[in-house]
Every structure is written in structure tokens, then in C-alpha cells.
Amino acid sequence: GSQLQINKFKQDYDYGLDPNLDLCEDPHVISGLLKQYLRELPNDCPLFTQQFSLYFDQAAIIKDKHTRIKSFRTLISSLSFFHQATIEWLFILLANIESHHKVNKMDSKNLAIVFSATLRLHPVTVQELIVNFDEIFNNTTENIQIDYNNDHPSPINDDNINENNKNSNNNNNVVNNSNNNINSATERV
């Protein structure tokens, strides 16, 4: 049953359709669809590469919260714009789901267990990104714009793209700086 629904939604997306997921009453179908999407990203384009997974996992265990948040921000800013946008939207969703944990039983720990393997991150890292969402992604959530042509919020604007291009060019320096920081601080779904 649910795999058939997941495949139907996936097929609709593959054909450029915009299926109404609100009509699906099984939250496992929706989460399964999202996890399948994340797993099927091209091998050369995962959200978190093996190298970055290690850096994110190291950042998650930094004892000083300020340094930990700064390390996450630095790592995220060093990713391509499209990786940043996808990661930010994913964690907007996960933080929203977590905000309804009394109803849906999906607190940050449970979400981390469900999504860590798909994201190639340690559960502690995923949990840290959810719990500290507002502090890590504060610039993005304040700048979300609504595209009234399609009613989907979008963090994409020319300033973000231009800034990202600059960030992408400095990727290696940012990773090295972040690694130094890490080493120094050694409702419904």
C-alpha cells in the first residue's frame, strides 16, 4: 500500500506535476517520499558529502554552544547555494515537525534517528541541527519570500545567489577554518 503511494507521488513529481500531498492521510507515505528523494540524489551531489559529514559530526560534539553554532553556520555557508537551500528547507520542515512533538511523538531525537542514515550524518548531528535550528539558520528564515505565482515560500533571491557564488569560491578556506574551529573546541507527521 504505502510503497505504491510513494511511487505514485514520485512518478507525479518526475513528470513535473505538483501532487497535493495534503490528500494523503498516511504520514509514513510523506516521510517515505522525502527520504526516497534524499536517497536518490545523485552520488556526486548528496546533501552532505562524506567529507562534510565528518565536519558536521565533529561540530555537533563541540561543548561550547556558541562555537558549535558558529561551526555549523560556517560549514553550511561553504556549501553551494542549492545545497544550502535544500538543507535549510529540510530543517525548516524537521523543526516544524518537532514543534508538534506532543501530538505526533516526533521529537528531535526520533527525527534524528529516522533521518540520520538518509542524510549520512550521526543522529546527534541531526538532532543538534533541529534543536538549534533558529540559531543556525536565522538569516534564512528571516529572508523567506513568498512567490505569489506558485504560493511556495522561497529563500531564493538574487542577493542569496550572488553571495553564494562568492561563498562557493572560498569553499576550501571555509572548510579549513571550520575544521580549525572544530579542533579547537574539540503536527502531522
mmCIF file with all atom_site columns, N, CA and C in Angstrom, residues 13 15 17 33 43 55 68 70 74 80-81 84 88 102 105 123 134 141 148 168 181 183-184:
data_model
loop_
_atom_site.group_PDB
_atom_site.id
_atom_site.type_symbol
_atom_site.label_atom_id
_atom_site.label_alt_id
_atom_site.label_comp_id
_atom_site.label_asym_id
_atom_site.label_entity_id
_atom_site.label_seq_id
_atom_site.pdbx_PDB_ins_code
_atom_site.Cartn_x
_atom_site.Cartn_y
_atom_site.Cartn_z
_atom_site.occupancy
_atom_site.B_iso_or_equiv
_atom_site.pdbx_formal_charge
_atom_site.auth_seq_id
_atom_site.auth_comp_id
_atom_site.auth_asym_id
_atom_site.auth_atom_id
_atom_site.pdbx_PDB_model_num
ATOM 1  N N  . TYR A 1 13  ? 5.906  13.692 -9.486  1.00 0.00 ? 13  TYR A N  1
ATOM 2  C CA . TYR A 1 13  ? 6.983  14.689 -9.437  1.00 0.00 ? 13  TYR A CA 1
ATOM 3  C C  . TYR A 1 13  ? 7.922  14.527 -10.617 1.00 0.00 ? 13  TYR A C  1
ATOM 4  N N  . TYR A 1 15  ? 7.232  13.620 -13.517 1.00 0.00 ? 15  TYR A N  1
ATOM 5  C CA . TYR A 1 15  ? 6.585  14.143 -14.725 1.00 0.00 ? 15  TYR A CA 1
ATOM 6  C C  . TYR A 1 15  ? 6.302  15.638 -14.624 1.00 0.00 ? 15  TYR A C  1
ATOM 7  N N  . LEU A 1 17  ? 4.575  17.202 -12.319 1.00 0.00 ? 17  LEU A N  1
ATOM 8  C CA . LEU A 1 17  ? 3.294  17.527 -11.688 1.00 0.00 ? 17  LEU A CA 1
ATOM 9  C C  . LEU A 1 17  ? 3.534  17.964 -10.249 1.00 0.00 ? 17  LEU A C  1
ATOM 10 N N  . LEU A 1 33  ? 8.461  9.311  1.048   1.00 0.00 ? 33  LEU A N  1
ATOM 11 C CA . LEU A 1 33  ? 8.720  10.032 -0.204  1.00 0.00 ? 33  LEU A CA 1
ATOM 12 C C  . LEU A 1 33  ? 9.916  10.974 -0.035  1.00 0.00 ? 33  LEU A C  1
ATOM 13 N N  . ASN A 1 43  ? 24.911 10.485 -6.713  1.00 0.00 ? 43  ASN A N  1
ATOM 14 C CA . ASN A 1 43  ? 26.047 10.191 -5.838  1.00 0.00 ? 43  ASN A CA 1
ATOM 15 C C  . ASN A 1 43  ? 27.042 11.340 -5.753  1.00 0.00 ? 43  ASN A C  1
ATOM 16 N N  . TYR A 1 55  ? 32.881 16.684 9.070   1.00 0.00 ? 55  TYR A N  1
ATOM 17 C CA . TYR A 1 55  ? 32.986 18.010 9.684   1.00 0.00 ? 55  TYR A CA 1
ATOM 18 C C  . TYR A 1 55  ? 31.742 18.357 10.496  1.00 0.00 ? 55  TYR A C  1
ATOM 19 N N  . ARG A 1 68  ? 29.907 25.811 18.626  1.00 0.00 ? 68  ARG A N  1
ATOM 20 C CA . ARG A 1 68  ? 29.209 24.758 17.857  1.00 0.00 ? 68  ARG A CA 1
ATOM 21 C C  . ARG A 1 68  ? 28.308 25.389 16.791  1.00 0.00 ? 68  ARG A C  1
ATOM 22 N N  . LYS A 1 70  ? 28.474 28.436 15.544  1.00 0.00 ? 70  LYS A N  1
ATOM 23 C CA . LYS A 1 70  ? 29.329 29.129 14.579  1.00 0.00 ? 70  LYS A CA 1
ATOM 24 C C  . LYS A 1 70  ? 29.934 28.129 13.588  1.00 0.00 ? 70  LYS A C  1
ATOM 25 N N  . THR A 1 74  ? 29.301 28.149 9.575   1.00 0.00 ? 74  THR A N  1
ATOM 26 C CA . THR A 1 74  ? 30.438 28.225 8.661   1.00 0.00 ? 74  THR A CA 1
ATOM 27 C C  . THR A 1 74  ? 30.396 27.086 7.655   1.00 0.00 ? 74  THR A C  1
ATOM 28 N N  . SER A 1 80  ? 27.306 24.826 -1.696  1.00 0.00 ? 80  SER A N  1
ATOM 29 C CA . SER A 1 80  ? 26.695 25.527 -2.829  1.00 0.00 ? 80  SER A CA 1
ATOM 30 C C  . SER A 1 80  ? 25.336 26.073 -2.410  1.00 0.00 ? 80  SER A C  1
ATOM 31 N N  . PHE A 1 81  ? 24.880 27.086 -3.128  1.00 0.00 ? 81  PHE A N  1
ATOM 32 C CA . PHE A 1 81  ? 23.592 27.691 -2.803  1.00 0.00 ? 81  PHE A CA 1
ATOM 33 C C  . PHE A 1 81  ? 22.472 26.656 -2.787  1.00 0.00 ? 81  PHE A C  1
ATOM 34 N N  . GLN A 1 84  ? 22.666 24.549 0.259   1.00 0.00 ? 84  GLN A N  1
ATOM 35 C CA . GLN A 1 84  ? 22.212 25.335 1.408   1.00 0.00 ? 84  GLN A CA 1
ATOM 36 C C  . GLN A 1 84  ? 20.694 25.428 1.447   1.00 0.00 ? 84  GLN A C  1
ATOM 37 N N  . GLU A 1 88  ? 18.391 23.893 4.319   1.00 0.00 ? 88  GLU A N  1
ATOM 38 C CA . GLU A 1 88  ? 17.601 24.813 5.134   1.00 0.00 ? 88  GLU A CA 1
ATOM 39 C C  . GLU A 1 88  ? 16.122 24.455 5.079   1.00 0.00 ? 88  GLU A C  1
ATOM 40 N N  . LYS A 1 102 ? 4.382  16.849 20.822  1.00 0.00 ? 102 LYS A N  1
ATOM 41 C CA . LYS A 1 102 ? 3.424  16.344 21.817  1.00 0.00 ? 102 LYS A CA 1
ATOM 42 C C  . LYS A 1 102 ? 2.258  15.615 21.148  1.00 0.00 ? 102 LYS A C  1
ATOM 43 N N  . LYS A 1 105 ? 4.525  12.743 18.373  1.00 0.00 ? 105 LYS A N  1
ATOM 44 C CA . LYS A 1 105 ? 5.536  11.888 19.017  1.00 0.00 ? 105 LYS A CA 1
ATOM 45 C C  . LYS A 1 105 ? 6.890  11.936 18.312  1.00 0.00 ? 105 LYS A C  1
ATOM 46 N N  . PRO A 1 123 ? 23.162 10.660 14.296  1.00 0.00 ? 123 PRO A N  1
ATOM 47 C CA . PRO A 1 123 ? 21.907 11.163 14.885  1.00 0.00 ? 123 PRO A CA 1
ATOM 48 C C  . PRO A 1 123 ? 22.100 12.385 15.793  1.00 0.00 ? 123 PRO A C  1
ATOM 49 N N  . ASP A 1 134 ? 16.857 27.641 14.912  1.00 0.00 ? 134 ASP A N  1
ATOM 50 C CA . ASP A 1 134 ? 16.700 29.100 14.850  1.00 0.00 ? 134 ASP A CA 1
ATOM 51 C C  . ASP A 1 134 ? 18.037 29.823 14.873  1.00 0.00 ? 134 ASP A C  1
ATOM 52 N N  . THR A 1 141 ? 15.551 32.065 7.605   1.00 0.00 ? 141 THR A N  1
ATOM 53 C CA . THR A 1 141 ? 14.133 32.132 7.936   1.00 0.00 ? 141 THR A CA 1
ATOM 54 C C  . THR A 1 141 ? 13.631 33.564 7.955   1.00 0.00 ? 141 THR A C  1
ATOM 55 N N  . TYR A 1 148 ? 4.302  34.608 -5.170  1.00 0.00 ? 148 TYR A N  1
ATOM 56 C CA . TYR A 1 148 ? 2.851  34.570 -5.294  1.00 0.00 ? 148 TYR A CA 1
ATOM 57 C C  . TYR A 1 148 ? 2.379  33.921 -6.587  1.00 0.00 ? 148 TYR A C  1
ATOM 58 N N  . SER A 1 168 ? 30.945 29.839 -2.498  1.00 0.00 ? 168 SER A N  1
ATOM 59 C CA . SER A 1 168 ? 31.391 28.602 -3.126  1.00 0.00 ? 168 SER A CA 1
ATOM 60 C C  . SER A 1 168 ? 32.835 28.702 -3.577  1.00 0.00 ? 168 SER A C  1
ATOM 61 N N  . ASN A 1 181 ? 38.255 25.486 13.876  1.00 0.00 ? 181 ASN A N  1
ATOM 62 C CA . ASN A 1 181 ? 37.327 25.783 14.978  1.00 0.00 ? 181 ASN A CA 1
ATOM 63 C C  . ASN A 1 181 ? 36.909 24.512 15.687  1.00 0.00 ? 181 ASN A C  1
ATOM 64 N N  . ASN A 1 183 ? 38.456 21.606 15.798  1.00 0.00 ? 183 ASN A N  1
ATOM 65 C CA . ASN A 1 183 ? 39.574 21.036 16.545  1.00 0.00 ? 183 ASN A CA 1
ATOM 66 C C  . ASN A 1 183 ? 39.868 21.833 17.785  1.00 0.00 ? 183 ASN A C  1
ATOM 67 N N  . SER A 1 184 ? 39.656 23.132 17.739  1.00 0.00 ? 184 SER A N  1
ATOM 68 C CA . SER A 1 184 ? 39.970 23.945 18.909  1.00 0.00 ? 184 SER A CA 1
ATOM 69 C C  . SER A 1 184 ? 38.891 23.816 19.981  1.00 0.00 ? 184 SER A C  1
#
